[in-house]
PDB file of C-alpha atoms in Angstrom:
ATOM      1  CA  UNK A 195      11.142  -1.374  -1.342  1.00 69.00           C
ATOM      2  CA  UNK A 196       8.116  -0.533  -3.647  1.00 82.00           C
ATOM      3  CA  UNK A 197       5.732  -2.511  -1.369  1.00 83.00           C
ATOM      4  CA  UNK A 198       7.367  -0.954   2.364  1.00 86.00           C
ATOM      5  CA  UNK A 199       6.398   2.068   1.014  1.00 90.00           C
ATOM      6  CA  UNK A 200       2.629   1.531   0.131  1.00 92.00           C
ATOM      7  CA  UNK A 201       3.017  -0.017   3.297  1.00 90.00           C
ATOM      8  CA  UNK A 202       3.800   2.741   5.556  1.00 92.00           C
ATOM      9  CA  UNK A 203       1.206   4.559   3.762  1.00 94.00           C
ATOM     10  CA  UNK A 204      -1.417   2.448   4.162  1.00 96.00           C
ATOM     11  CA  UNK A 205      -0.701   2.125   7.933  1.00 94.00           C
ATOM     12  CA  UNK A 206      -0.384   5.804   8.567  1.00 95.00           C
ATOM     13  CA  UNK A 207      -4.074   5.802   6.420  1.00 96.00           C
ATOM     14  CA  UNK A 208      -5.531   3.160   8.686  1.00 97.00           C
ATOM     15  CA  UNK A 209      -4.204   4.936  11.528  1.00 95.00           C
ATOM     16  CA  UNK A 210      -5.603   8.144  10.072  1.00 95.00           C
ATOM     17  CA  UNK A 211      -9.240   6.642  10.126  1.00 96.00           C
ATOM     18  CA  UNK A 212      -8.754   4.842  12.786  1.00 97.00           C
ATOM     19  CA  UNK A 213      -8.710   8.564  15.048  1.00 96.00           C
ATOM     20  CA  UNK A 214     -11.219  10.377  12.737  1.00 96.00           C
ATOM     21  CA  UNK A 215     -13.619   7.201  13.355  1.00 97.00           C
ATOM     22  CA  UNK A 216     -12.672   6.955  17.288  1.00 97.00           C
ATOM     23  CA  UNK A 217     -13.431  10.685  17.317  1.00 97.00           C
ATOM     24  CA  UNK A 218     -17.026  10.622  15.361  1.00 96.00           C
ATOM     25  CA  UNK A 219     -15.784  12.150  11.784  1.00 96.00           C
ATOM     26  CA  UNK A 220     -17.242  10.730   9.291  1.00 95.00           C
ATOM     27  CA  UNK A 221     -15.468   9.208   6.375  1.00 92.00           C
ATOM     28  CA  UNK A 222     -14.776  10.850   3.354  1.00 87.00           C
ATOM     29  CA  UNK A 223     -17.781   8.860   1.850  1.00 90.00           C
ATOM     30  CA  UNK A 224     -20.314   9.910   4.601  1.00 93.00           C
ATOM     31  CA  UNK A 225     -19.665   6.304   6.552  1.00 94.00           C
ATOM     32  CA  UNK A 226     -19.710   7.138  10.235  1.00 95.00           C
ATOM     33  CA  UNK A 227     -18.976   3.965  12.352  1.00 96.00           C
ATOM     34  CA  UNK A 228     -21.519   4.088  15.565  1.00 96.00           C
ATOM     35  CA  UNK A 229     -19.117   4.112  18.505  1.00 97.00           C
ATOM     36  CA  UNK A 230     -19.824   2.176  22.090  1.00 97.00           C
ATOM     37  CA  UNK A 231     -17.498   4.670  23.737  1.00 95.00           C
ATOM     38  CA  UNK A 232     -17.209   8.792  22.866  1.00 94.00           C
ATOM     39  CA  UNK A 233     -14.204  10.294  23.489  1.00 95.00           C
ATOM     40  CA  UNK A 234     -13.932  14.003  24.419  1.00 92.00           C
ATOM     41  CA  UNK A 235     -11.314  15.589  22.102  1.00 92.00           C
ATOM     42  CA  UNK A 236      -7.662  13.937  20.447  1.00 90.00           C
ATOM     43  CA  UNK A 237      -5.921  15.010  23.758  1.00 90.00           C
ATOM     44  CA  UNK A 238      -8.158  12.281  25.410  1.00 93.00           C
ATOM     45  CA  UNK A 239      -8.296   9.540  22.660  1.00 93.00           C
ATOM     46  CA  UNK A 240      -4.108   9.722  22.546  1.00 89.00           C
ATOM     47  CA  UNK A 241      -4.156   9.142  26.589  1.00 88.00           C
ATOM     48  CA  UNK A 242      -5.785   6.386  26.124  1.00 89.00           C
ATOM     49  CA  UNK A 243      -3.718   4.830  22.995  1.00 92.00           C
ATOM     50  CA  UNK A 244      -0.525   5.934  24.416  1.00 89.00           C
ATOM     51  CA  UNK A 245       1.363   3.170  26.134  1.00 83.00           C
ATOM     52  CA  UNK A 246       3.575   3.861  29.346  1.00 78.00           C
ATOM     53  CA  UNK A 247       6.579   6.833  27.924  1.00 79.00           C
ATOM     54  CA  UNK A 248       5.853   5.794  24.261  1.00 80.00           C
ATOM     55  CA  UNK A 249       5.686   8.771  22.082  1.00 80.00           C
ATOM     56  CA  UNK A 250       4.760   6.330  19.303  1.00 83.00           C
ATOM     57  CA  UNK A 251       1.402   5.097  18.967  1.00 88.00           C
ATOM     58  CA  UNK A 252       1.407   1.418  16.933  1.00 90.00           C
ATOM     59  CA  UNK A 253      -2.329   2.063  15.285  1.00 93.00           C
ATOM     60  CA  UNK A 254      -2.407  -1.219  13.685  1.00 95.00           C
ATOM     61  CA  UNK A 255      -2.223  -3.042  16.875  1.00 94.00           C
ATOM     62  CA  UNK A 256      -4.338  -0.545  18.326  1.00 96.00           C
ATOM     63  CA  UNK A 257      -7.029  -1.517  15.900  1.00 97.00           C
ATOM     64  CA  UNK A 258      -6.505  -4.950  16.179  1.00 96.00           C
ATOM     65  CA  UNK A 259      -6.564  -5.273  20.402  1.00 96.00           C
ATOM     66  CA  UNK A 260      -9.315  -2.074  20.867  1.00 96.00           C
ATOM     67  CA  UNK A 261     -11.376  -1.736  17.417  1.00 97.00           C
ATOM     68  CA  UNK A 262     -14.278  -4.129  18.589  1.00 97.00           C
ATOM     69  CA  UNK A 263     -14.150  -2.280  22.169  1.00 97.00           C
ATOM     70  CA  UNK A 264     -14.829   1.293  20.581  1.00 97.00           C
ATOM     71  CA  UNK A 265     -17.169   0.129  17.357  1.00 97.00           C
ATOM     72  CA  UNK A 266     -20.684  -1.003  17.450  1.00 96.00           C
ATOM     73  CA  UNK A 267     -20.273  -2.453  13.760  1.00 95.00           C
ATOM     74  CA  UNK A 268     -16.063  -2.821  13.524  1.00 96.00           C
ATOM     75  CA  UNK A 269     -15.441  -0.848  10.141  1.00 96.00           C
ATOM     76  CA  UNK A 270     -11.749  -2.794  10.716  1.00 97.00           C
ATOM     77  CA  UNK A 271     -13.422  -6.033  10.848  1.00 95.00           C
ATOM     78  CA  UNK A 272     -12.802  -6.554   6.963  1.00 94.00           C
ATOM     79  CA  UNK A 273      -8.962  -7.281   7.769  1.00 94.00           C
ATOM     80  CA  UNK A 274      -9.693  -8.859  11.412  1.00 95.00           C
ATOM     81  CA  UNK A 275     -12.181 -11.428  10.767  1.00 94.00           C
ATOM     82  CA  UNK A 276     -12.211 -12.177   6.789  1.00 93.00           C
ATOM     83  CA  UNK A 277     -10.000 -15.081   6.910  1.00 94.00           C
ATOM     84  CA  UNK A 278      -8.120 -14.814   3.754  1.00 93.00           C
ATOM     85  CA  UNK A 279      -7.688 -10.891   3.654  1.00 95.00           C
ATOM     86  CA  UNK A 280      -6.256 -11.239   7.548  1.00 96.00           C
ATOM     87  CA  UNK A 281      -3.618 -13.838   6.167  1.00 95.00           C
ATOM     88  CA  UNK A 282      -2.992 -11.687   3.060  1.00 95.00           C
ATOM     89  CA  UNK A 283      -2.522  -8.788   5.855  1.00 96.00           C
ATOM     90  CA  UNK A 284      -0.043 -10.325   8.279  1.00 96.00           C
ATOM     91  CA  UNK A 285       1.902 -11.724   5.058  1.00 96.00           C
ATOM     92  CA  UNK A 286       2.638  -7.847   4.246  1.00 95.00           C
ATOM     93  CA  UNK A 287       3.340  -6.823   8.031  1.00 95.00           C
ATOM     94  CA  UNK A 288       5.919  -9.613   8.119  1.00 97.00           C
ATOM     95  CA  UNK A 289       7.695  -8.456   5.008  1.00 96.00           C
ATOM     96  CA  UNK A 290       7.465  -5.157   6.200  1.00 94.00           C
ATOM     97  CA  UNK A 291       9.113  -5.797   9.107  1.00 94.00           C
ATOM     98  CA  UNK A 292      11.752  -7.817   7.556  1.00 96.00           C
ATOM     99  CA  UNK A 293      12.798  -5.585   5.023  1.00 93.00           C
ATOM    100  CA  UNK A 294      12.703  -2.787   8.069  1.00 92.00           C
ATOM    101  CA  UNK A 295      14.372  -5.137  10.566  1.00 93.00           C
ATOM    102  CA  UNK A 296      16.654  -7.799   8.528  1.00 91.00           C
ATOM    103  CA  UNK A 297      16.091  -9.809  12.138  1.00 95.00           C
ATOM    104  CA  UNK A 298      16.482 -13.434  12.594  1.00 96.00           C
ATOM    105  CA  UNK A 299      13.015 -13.106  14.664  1.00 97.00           C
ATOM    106  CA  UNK A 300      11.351 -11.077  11.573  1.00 97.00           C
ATOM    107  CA  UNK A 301      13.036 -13.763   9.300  1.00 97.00           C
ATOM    108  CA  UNK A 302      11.769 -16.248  11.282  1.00 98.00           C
ATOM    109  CA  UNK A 303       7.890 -14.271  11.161  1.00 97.00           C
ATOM    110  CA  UNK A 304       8.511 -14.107   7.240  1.00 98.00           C
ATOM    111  CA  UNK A 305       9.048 -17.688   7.107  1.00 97.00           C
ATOM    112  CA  UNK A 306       6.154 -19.035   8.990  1.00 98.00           C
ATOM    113  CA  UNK A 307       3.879 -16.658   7.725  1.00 97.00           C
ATOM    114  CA  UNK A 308       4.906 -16.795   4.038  1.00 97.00           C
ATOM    115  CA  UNK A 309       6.512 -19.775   3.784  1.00 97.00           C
ATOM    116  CA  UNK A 310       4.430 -22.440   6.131  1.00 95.00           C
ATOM    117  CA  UNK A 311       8.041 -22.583   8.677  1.00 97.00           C
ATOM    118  CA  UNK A 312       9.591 -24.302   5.854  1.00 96.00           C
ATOM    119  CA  UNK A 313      13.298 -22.498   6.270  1.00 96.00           C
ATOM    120  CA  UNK A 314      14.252 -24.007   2.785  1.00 97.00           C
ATOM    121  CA  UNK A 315      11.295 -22.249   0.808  1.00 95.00           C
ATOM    122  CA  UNK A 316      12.865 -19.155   1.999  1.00 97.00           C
ATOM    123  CA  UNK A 317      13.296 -16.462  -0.704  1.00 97.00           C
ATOM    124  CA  UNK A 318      13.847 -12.690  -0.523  1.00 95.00           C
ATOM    125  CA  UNK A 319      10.995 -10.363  -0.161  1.00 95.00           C
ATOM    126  CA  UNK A 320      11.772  -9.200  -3.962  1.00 93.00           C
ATOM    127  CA  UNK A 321      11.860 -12.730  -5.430  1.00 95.00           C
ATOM    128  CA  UNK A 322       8.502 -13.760  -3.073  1.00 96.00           C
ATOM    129  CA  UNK A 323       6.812 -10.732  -3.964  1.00 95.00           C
ATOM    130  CA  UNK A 324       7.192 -11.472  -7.793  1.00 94.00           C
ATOM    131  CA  UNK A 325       5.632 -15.107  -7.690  1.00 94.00           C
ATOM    132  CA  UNK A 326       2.566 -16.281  -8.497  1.00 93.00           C
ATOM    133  CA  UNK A 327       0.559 -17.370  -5.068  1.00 86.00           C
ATOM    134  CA  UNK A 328      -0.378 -21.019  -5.497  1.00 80.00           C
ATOM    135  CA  UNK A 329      -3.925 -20.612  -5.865  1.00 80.00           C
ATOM    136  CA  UNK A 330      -4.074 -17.687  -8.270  1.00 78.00           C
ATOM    137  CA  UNK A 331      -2.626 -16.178 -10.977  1.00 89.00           C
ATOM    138  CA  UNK A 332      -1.389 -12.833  -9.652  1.00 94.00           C
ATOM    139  CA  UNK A 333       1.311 -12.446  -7.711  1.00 95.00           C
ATOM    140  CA  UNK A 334       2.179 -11.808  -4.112  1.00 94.00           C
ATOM    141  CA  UNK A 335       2.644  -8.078  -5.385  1.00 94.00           C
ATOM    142  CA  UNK A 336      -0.789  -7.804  -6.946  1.00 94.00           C
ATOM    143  CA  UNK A 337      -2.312  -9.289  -4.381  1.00 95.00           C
ATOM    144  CA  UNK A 338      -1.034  -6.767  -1.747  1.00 95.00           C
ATOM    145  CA  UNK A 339      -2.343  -4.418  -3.877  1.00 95.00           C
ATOM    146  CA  UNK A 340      -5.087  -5.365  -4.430  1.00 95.00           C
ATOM    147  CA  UNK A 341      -6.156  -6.168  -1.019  1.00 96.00           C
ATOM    148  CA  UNK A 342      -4.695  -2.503  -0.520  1.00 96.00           C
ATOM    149  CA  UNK A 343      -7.687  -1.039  -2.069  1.00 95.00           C
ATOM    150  CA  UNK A 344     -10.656  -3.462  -0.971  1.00 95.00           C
ATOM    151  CA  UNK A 345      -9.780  -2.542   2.293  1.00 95.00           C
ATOM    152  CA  UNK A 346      -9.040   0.917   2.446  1.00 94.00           C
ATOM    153  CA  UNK A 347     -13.051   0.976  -0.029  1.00 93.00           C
ATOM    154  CA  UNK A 348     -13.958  -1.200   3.037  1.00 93.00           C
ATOM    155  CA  UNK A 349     -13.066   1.154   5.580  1.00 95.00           C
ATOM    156  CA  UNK A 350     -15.018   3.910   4.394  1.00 91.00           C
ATOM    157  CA  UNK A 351     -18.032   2.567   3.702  1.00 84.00           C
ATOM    158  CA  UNK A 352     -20.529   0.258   5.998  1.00 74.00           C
ATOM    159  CA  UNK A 353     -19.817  -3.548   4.104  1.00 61.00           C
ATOM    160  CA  UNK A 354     -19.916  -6.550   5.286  1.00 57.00           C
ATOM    161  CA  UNK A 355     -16.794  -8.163   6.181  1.00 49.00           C
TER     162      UNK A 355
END
């Protein structure tokens, strides 16, 4: 429950930057992405997130489908295109949405995400989150946190990805 919470948090942050960026604000470090496309105001950035009658605007699928369309440099680029932070990032989506969901489809995410489709290696999000990852010595848990903070420092500065 620990880690849905950070969760939400961090996506509402993303989301967050994601508009100031899209809007040319600055980041709270003085990092201000160059943009290919300006939008007028929030009225007209929303329009054009908004999906058919949604009310809801998904940000981190936003970022993932329109990021490189609006960025000169993606500032997002550090979870899209770093290979091992992106698999680190869908890992926590699809507990996320598990723990929200208790789906067979999210279940069946979870497990070839986090488990490599191997139904039998199933464990609860709890237990998972707990164990060490194979190649380290932190667990899941430490790892979402600490990929957490390298990419909300990555956000708001210009890095390389």
């Amino acid at each position: 429950i620990a880690l849905l919470k950070i969760w939400i948090k961090f996506e509402k942050y993303l989301g967050e930057v994601f508009i100031n960026y899209s809007l040319g604000n600055a980041s709270e470090r003085q990092y201000l992405p160059e943009l290919k496309i300006c939008f007028e105001d929030e009225t007209q950035f929303n329009a054009f997130m908004l999906e058919g009658s949604k009310k809801y605007v998904e940000y981190i699928k936003k970022i993932e489908k329109l990021s490189k369309y609006i960025f000169r440099k993606n500032p997002f680029d550090i979870i899209l295109k770093d290979v091992d932070r992106k698999n680190l990032f869908e890992q926590m989506r699809a507990i996320r949405n598990y723990i929200v969901h208790e789906s067979e489809e999210s279940k069946r995410k979870l497990i070839n995400i986090c488990f490599d489709g191997k139904e039998e290696r199933f464990i609860e999000p709890n237990d998972f989150l707990k164990r060490k990852s194979r190649n380290n010595e932190k667990s899941y848990y430490t790892l979402y946190i600490e990929l957490i903070y390298d990419v909300i420092e990555g956000v708001n500065e210009e890095i390389d990805a």
